Tab-separated table of N, CA and C in Angstrom:
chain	number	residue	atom	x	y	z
A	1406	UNK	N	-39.417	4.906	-37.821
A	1406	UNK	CA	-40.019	3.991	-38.765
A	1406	UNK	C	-41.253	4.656	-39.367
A	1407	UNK	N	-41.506	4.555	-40.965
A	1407	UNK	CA	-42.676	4.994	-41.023
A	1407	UNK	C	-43.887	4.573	-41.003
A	1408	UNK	N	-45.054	5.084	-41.180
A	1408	UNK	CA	-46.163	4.482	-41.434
A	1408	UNK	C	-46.034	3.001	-41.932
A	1409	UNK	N	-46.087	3.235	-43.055
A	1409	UNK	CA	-45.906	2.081	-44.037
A	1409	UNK	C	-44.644	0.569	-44.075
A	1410	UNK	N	-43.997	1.279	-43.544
A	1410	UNK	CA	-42.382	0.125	-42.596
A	1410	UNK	C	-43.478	-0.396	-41.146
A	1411	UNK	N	-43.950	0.137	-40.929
A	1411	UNK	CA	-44.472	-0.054	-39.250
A	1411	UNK	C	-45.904	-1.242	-39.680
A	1412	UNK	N	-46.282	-0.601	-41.011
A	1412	UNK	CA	-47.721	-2.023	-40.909
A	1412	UNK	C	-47.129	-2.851	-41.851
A	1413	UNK	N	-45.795	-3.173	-42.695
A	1413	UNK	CA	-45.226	-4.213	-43.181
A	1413	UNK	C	-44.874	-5.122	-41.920
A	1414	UNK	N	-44.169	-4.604	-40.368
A	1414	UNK	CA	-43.756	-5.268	-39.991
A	1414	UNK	C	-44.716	-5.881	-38.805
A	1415	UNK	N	-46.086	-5.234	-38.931
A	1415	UNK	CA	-47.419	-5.571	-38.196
A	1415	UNK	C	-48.006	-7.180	-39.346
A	1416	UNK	N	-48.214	-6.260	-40.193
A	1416	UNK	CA	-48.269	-8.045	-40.709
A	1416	UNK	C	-47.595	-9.025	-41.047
A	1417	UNK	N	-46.299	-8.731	-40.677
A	1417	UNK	CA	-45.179	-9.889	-40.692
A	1417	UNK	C	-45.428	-10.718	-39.486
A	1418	UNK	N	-45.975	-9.884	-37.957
A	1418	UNK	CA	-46.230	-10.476	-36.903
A	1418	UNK	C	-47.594	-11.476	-36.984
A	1419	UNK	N	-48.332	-10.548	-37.534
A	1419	UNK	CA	-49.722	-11.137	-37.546
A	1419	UNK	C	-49.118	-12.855	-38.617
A	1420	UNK	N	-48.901	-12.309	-39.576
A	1420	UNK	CA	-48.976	-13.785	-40.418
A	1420	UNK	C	-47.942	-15.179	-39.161
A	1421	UNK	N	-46.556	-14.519	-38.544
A	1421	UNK	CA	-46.456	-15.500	-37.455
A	1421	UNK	C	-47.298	-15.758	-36.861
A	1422	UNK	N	-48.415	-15.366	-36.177
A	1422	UNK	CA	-49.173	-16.053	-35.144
A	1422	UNK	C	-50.376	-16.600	-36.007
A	1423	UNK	N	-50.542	-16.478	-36.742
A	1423	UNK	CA	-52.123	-17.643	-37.578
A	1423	UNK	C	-51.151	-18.831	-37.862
A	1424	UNK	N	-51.755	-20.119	-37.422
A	1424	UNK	CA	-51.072	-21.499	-38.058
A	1424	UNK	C	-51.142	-21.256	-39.710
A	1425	UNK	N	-50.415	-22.285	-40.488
A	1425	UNK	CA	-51.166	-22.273	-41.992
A	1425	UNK	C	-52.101	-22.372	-42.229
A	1426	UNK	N	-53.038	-23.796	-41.261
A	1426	UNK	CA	-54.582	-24.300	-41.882
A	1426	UNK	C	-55.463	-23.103	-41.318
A	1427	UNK	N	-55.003	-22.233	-40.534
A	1427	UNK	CA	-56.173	-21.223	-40.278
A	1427	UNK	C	-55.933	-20.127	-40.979
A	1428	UNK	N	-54.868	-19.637	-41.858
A	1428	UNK	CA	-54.871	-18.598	-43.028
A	1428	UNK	C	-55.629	-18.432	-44.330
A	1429	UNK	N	-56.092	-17.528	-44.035
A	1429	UNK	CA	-56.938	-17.411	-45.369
A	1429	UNK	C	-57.140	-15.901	-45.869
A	1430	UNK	N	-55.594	-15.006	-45.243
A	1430	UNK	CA	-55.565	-13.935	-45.755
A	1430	UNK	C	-55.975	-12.533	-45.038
A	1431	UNK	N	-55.577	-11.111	-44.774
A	1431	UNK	CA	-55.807	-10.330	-43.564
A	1431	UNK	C	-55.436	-9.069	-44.212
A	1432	UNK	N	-56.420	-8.515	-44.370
A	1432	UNK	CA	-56.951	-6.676	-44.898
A	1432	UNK	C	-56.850	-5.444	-43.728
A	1433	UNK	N	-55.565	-4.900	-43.595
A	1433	UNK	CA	-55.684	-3.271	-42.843
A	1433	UNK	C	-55.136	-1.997	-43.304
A	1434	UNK	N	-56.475	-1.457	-42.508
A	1434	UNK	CA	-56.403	0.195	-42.872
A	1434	UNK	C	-56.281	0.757	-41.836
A	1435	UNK	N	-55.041	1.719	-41.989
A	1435	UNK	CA	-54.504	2.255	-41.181
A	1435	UNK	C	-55.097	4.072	-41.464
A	1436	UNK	N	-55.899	4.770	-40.752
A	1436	UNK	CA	-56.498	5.461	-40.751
A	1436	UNK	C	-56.913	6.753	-39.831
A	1437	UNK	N	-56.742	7.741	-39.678
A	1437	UNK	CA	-56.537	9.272	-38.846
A	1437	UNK	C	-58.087	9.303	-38.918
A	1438	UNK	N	-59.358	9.082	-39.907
A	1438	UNK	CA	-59.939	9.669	-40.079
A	1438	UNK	C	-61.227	8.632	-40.048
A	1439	UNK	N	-62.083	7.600	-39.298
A	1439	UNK	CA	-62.796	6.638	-39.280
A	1439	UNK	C	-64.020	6.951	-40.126
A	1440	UNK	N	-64.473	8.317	-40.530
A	1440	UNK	CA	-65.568	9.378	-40.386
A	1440	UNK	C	-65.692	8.885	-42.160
A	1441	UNK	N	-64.498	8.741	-42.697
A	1441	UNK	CA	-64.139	8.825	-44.182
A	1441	UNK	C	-64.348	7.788	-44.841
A	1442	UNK	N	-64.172	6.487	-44.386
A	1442	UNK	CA	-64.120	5.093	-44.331
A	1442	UNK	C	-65.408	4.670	-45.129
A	1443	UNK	N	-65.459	4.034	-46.616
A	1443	UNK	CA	-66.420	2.847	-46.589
A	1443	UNK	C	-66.828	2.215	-46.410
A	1444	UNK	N	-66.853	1.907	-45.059
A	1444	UNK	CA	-66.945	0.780	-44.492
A	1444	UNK	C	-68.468	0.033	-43.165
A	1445	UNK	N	-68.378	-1.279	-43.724
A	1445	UNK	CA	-69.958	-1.677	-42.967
A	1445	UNK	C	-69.229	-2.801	-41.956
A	1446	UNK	N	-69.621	-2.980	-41.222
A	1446	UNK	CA	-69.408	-4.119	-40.279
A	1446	UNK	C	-70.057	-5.572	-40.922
A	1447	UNK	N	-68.886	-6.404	-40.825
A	1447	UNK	CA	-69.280	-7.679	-40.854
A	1447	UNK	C	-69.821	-8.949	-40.374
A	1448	UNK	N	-69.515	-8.546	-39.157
A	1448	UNK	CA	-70.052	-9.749	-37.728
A	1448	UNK	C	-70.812	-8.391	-37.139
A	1449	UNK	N	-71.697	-8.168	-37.054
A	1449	UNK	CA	-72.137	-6.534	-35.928
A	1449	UNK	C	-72.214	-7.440	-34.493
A	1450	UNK	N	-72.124	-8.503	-33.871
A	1450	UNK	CA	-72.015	-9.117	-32.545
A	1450	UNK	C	-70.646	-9.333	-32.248
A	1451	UNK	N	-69.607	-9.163	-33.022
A	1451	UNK	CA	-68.271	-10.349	-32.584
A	1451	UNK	C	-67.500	-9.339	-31.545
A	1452	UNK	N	-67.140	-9.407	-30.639
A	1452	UNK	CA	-66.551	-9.035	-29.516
A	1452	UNK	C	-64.873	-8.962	-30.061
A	1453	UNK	N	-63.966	-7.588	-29.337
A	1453	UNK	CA	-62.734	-7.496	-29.577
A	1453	UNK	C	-62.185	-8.188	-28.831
A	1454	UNK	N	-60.995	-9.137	-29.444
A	1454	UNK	CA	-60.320	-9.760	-29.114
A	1454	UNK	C	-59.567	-9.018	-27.714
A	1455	UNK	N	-59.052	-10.367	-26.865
A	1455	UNK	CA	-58.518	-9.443	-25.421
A	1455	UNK	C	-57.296	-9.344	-25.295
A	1456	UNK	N	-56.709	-10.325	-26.582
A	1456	UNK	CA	-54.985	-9.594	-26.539
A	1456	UNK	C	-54.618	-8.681	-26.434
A	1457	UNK	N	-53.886	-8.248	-26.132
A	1457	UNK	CA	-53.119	-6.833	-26.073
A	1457	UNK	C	-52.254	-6.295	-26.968
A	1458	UNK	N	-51.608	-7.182	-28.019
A	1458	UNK	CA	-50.941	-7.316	-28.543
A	1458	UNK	C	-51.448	-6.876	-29.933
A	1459	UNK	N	-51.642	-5.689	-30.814
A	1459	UNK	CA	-52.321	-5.727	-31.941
A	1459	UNK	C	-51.925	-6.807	-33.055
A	1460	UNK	N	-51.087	-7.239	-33.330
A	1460	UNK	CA	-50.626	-8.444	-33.876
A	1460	UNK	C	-51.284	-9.544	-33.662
A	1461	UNK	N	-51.561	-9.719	-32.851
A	1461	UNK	CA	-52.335	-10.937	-31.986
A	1461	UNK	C	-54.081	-10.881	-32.295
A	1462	UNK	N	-54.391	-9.362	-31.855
A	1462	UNK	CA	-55.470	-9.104	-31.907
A	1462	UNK	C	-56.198	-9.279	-33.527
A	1463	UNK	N	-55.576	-8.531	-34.451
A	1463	UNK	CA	-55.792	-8.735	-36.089
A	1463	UNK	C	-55.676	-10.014	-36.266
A	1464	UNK	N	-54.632	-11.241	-35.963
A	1464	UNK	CA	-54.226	-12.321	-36.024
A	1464	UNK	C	-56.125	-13.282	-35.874
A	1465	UNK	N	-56.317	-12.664	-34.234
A	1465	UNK	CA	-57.618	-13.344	-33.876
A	1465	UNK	C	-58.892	-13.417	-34.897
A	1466	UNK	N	-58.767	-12.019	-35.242
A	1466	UNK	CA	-60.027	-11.768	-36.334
A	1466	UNK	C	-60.000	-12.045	-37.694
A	1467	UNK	N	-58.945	-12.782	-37.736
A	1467	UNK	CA	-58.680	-13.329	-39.367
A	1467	UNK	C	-58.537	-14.909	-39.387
A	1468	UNK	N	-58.610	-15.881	-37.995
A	1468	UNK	CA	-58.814	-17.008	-37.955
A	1468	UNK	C	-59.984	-17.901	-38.871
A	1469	UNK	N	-59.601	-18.528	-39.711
A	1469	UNK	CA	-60.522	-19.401	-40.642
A	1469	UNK	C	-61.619	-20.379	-39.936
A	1470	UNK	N	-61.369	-20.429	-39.025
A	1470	UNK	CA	-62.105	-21.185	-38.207
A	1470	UNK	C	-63.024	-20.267	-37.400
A	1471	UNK	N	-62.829	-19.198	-37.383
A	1471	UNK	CA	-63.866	-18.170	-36.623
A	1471	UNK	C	-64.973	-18.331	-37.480
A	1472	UNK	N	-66.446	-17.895	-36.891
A	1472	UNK	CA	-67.329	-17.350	-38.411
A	1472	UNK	C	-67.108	-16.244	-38.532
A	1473	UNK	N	-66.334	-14.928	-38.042
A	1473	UNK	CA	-65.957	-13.828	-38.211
A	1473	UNK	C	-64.745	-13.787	-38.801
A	1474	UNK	N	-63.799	-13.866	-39.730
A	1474	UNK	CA	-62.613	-14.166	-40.122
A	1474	UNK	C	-62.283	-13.151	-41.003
A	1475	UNK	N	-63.459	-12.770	-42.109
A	1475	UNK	CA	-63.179	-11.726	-43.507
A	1475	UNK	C	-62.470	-10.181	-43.161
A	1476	UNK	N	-62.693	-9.958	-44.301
A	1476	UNK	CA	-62.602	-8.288	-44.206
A	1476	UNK	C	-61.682	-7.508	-43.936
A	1477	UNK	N	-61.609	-6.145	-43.805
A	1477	UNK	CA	-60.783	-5.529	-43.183
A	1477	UNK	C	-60.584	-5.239	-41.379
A	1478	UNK	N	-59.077	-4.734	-41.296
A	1478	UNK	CA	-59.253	-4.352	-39.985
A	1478	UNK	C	-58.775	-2.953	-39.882
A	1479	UNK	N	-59.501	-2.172	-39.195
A	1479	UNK	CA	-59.179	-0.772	-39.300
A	1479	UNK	C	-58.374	-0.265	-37.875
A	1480	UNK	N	-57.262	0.313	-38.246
A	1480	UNK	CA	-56.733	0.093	-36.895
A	1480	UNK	C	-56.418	2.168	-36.821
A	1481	UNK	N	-55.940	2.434	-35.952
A	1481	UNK	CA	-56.274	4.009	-35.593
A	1481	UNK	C	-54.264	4.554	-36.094
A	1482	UNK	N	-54.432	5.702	-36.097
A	1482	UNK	CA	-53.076	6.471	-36.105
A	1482	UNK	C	-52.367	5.851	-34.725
A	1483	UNK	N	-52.591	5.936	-33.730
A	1483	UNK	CA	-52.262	5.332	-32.733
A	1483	UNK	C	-51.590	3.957	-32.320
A	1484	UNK	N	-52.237	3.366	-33.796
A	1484	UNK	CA	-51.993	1.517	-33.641
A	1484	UNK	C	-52.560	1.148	-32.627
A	1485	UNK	N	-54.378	1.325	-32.581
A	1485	UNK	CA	-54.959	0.189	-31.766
A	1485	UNK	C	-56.283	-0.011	-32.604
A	1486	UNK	N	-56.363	-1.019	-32.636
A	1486	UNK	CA	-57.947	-1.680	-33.292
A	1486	UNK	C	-59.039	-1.103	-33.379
A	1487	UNK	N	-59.417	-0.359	-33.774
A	1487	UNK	CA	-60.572	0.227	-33.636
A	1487	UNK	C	-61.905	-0.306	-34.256
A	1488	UNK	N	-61.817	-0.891	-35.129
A	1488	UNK	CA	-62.921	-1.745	-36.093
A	1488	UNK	C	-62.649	-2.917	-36.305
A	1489	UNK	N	-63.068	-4.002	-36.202
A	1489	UNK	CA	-63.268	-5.348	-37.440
A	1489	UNK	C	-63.911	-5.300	-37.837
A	1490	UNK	N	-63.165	-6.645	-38.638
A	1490	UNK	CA	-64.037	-7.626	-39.711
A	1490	UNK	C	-64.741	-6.480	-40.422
A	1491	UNK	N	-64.460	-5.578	-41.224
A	1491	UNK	CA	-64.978	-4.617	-41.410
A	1491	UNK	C	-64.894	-4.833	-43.169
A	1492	UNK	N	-66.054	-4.855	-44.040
A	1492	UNK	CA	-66.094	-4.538	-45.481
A	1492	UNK	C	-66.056	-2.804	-45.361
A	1493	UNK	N	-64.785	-3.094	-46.796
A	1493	UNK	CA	-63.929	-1.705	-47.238
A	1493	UNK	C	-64.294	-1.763	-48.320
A	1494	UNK	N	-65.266	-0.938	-49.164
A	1494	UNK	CA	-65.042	-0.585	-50.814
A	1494	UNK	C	-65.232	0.753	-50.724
A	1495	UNK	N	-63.943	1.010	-50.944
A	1495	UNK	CA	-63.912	1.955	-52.089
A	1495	UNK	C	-63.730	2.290	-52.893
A	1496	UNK	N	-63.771	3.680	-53.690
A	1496	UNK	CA	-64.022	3.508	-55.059
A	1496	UNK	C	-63.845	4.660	-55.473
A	1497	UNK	N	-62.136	5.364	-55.184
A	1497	UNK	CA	-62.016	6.568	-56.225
A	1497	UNK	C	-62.669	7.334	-57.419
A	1498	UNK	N	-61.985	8.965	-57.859
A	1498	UNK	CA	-62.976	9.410	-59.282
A	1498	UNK	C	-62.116	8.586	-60.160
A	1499	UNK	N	-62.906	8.613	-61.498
A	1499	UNK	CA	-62.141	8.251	-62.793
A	1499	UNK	C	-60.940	8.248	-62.888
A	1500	UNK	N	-60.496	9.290	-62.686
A	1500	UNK	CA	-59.153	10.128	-62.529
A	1500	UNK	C	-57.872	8.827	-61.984
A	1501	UNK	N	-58.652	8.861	-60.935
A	1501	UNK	CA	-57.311	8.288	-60.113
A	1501	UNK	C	-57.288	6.434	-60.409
A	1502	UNK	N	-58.381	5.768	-60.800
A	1502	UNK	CA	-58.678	4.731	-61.553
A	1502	UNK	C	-57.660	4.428	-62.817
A	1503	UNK	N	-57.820	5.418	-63.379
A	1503	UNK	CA	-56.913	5.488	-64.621
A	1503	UNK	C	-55.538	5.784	-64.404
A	1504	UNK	N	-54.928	6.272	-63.309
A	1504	UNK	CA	-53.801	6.456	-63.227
A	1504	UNK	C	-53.441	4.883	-62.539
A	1505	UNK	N	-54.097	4.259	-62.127
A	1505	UNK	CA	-53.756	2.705	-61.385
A	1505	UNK	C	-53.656	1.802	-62.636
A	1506	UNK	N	-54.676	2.128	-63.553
A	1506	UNK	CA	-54.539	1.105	-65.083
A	1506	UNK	C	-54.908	-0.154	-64.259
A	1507	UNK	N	-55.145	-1.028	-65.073
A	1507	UNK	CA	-55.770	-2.702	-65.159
A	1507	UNK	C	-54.828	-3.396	-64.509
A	1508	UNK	N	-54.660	-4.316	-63.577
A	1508	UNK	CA	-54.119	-5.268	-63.319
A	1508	UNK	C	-54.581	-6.352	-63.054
A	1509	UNK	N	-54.352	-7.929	-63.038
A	1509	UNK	CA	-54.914	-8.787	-62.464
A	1509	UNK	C	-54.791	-9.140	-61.129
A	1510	UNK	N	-54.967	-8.772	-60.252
A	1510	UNK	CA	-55.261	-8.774	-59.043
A	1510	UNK	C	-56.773	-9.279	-58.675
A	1511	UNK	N	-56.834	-9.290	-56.641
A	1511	UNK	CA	-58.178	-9.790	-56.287
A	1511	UNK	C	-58.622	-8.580	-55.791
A	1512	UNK	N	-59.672	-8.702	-55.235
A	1512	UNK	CA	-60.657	-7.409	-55.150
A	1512	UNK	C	-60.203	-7.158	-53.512
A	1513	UNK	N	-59.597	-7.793	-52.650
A	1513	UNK	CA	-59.091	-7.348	-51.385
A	1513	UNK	C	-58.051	-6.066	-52.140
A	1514	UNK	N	-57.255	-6.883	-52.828
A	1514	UNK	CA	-55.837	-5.800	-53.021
A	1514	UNK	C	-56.161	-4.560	-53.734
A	1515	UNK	N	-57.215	-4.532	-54.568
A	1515	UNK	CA	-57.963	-3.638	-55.156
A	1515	UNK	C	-58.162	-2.503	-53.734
A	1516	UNK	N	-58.862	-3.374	-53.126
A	1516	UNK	CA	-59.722	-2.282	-52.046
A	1516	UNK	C	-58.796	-1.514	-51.470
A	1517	UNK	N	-57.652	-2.521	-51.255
A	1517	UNK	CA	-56.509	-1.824	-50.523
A	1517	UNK	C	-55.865	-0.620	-51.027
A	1518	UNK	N	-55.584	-1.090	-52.554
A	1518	UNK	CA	-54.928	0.253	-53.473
A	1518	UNK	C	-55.529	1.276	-53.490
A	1519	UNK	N	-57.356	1.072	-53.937
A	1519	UNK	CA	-57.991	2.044	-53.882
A	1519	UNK	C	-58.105	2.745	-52.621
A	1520	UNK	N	-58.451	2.101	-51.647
A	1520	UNK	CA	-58.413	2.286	-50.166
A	1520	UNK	C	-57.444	3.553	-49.643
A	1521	UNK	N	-56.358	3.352	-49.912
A	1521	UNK	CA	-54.845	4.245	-49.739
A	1521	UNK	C	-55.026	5.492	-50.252
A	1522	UNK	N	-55.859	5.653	-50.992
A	1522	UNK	CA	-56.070	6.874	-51.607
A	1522	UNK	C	-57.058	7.739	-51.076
A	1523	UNK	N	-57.560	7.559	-50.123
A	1523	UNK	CA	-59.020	8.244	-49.517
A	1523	UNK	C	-58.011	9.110	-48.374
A	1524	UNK	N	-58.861	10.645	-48.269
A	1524	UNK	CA	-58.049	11.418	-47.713
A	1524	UNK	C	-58.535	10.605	-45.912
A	1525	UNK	N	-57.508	11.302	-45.535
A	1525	UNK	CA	-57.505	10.660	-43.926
A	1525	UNK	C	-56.435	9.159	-43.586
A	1526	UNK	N	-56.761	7.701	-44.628
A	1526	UNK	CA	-55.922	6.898	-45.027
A	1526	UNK	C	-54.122	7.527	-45.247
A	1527	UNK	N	-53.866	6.354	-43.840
A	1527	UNK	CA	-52.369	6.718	-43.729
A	1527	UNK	C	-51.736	5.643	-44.562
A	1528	UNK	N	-52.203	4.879	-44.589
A	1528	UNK	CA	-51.680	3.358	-45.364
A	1528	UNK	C	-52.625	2.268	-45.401
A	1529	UNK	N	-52.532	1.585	-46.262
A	1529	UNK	CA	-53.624	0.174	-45.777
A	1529	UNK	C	-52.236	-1.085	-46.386
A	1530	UNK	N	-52.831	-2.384	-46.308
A	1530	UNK	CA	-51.576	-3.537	-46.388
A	1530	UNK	C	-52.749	-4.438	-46.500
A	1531	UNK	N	-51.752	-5.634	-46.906
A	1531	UNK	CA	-52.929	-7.022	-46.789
A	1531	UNK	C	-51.631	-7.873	-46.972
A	1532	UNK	N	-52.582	-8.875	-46.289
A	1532	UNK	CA	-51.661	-10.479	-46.453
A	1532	UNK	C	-51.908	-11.118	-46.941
A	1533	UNK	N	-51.531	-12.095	-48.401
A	1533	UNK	CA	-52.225	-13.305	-48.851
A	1533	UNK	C	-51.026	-14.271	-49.357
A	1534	UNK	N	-51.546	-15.424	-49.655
A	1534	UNK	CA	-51.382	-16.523	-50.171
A	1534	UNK	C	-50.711	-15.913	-51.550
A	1535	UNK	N	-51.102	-15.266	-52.086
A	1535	UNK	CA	-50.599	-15.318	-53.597
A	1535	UNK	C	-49.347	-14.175	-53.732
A	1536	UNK	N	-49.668	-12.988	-52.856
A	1536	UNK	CA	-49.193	-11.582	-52.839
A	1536	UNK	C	-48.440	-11.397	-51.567
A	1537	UNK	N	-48.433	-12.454	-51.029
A	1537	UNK	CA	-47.878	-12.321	-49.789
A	1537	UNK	C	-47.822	-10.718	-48.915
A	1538	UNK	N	-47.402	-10.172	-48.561
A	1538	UNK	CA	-47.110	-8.822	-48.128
A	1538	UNK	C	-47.181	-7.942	-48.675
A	1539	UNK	N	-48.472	-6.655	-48.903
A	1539	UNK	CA	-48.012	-5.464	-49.776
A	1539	UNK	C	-48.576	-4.477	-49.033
A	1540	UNK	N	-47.906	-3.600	-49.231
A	1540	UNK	CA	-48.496	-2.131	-48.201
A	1540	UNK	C	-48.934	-0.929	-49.450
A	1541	UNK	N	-49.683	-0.357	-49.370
A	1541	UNK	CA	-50.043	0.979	-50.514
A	1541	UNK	C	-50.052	2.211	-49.407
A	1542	UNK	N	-49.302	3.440	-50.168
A	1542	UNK	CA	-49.474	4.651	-49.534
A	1542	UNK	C	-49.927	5.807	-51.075
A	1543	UNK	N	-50.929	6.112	-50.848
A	1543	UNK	CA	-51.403	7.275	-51.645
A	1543	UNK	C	-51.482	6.380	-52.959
A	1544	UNK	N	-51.799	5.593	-53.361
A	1544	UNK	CA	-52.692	4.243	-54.737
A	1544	UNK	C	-51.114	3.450	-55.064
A	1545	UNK	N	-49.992	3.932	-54.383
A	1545	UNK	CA	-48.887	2.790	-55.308
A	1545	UNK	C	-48.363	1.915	-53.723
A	1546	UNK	N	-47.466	0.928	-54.308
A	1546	UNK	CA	-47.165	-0.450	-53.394
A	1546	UNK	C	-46.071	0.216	-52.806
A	1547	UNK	N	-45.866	0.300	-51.505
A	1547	UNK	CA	-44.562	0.699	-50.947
A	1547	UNK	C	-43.672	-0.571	-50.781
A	1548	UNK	N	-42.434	-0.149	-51.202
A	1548	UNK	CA	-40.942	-1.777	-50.989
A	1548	UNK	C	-40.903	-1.252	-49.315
């Protein structure tokens, strides 16, 4: 299975285990390289979840009812959690901006597309309400 088949079917799990009223949507980057990452912490106190289950675990940190819920989750080549709740911007050269062109999209899926493109980034994905399931490898949507 690849990369990108492997975190479609990570957030197929994750979206089973959040009820509906606690969805409000779930950002990961799948990543070799943590060092590379835009990224700031969002809760700097919130403790990793003790599931075992990474499905479960991402699931926990995206609960609407948490005050920790946002952001991304950065999970390792390995497939284990290594970061929450973690704000991701990034922000490719010109170059590669222009090869993505305008879309109407939200600024999670943005981050994500752009996101995919940073060397080290094996894949990133997100879950929502509107977009339901999309995975990016290197700035385009993998089927």
């Amino acid at each position: 299975m690849t990369p990108p088949e492997r975190l479609r079917n990570l957030l197929l799990r994750v979206r089973e285990s959040i009820p509906n009223e606690e969805f409000c949507g779930v950002g990961v980057v799948v990543s070799a390289d943590l060092e590379r990452l835009p990224i700031a912490s969002l809760c700097t106190d919130a403790n990793f979840p003790a599931q075992q289950d990474l499905a479960e675990q991402i699931a926990e940190c995206s609960l609407y009812s948490r005050s920790c819920h946002d952001g991304f989750q950065i999970v390792s080549e390995q497939w284990q959690l290594v970061q929450r709740n973690q704000y991701f911007a990034p922000f490719p050269a010109a170059e590669c901006r222009e090869l993505i062109g305008s879309v109407n999209v939200g600024s999670r899926y943005m981050a994500a597309r752009f996101g995919s493109l940073i060397e080290g980034v094996v894949c990133t994905g997100l879950l929502s309400e509107r977009d339901g399931i999309v995975v990016f490898e290197g700035g385009l949507p993998v089927d």
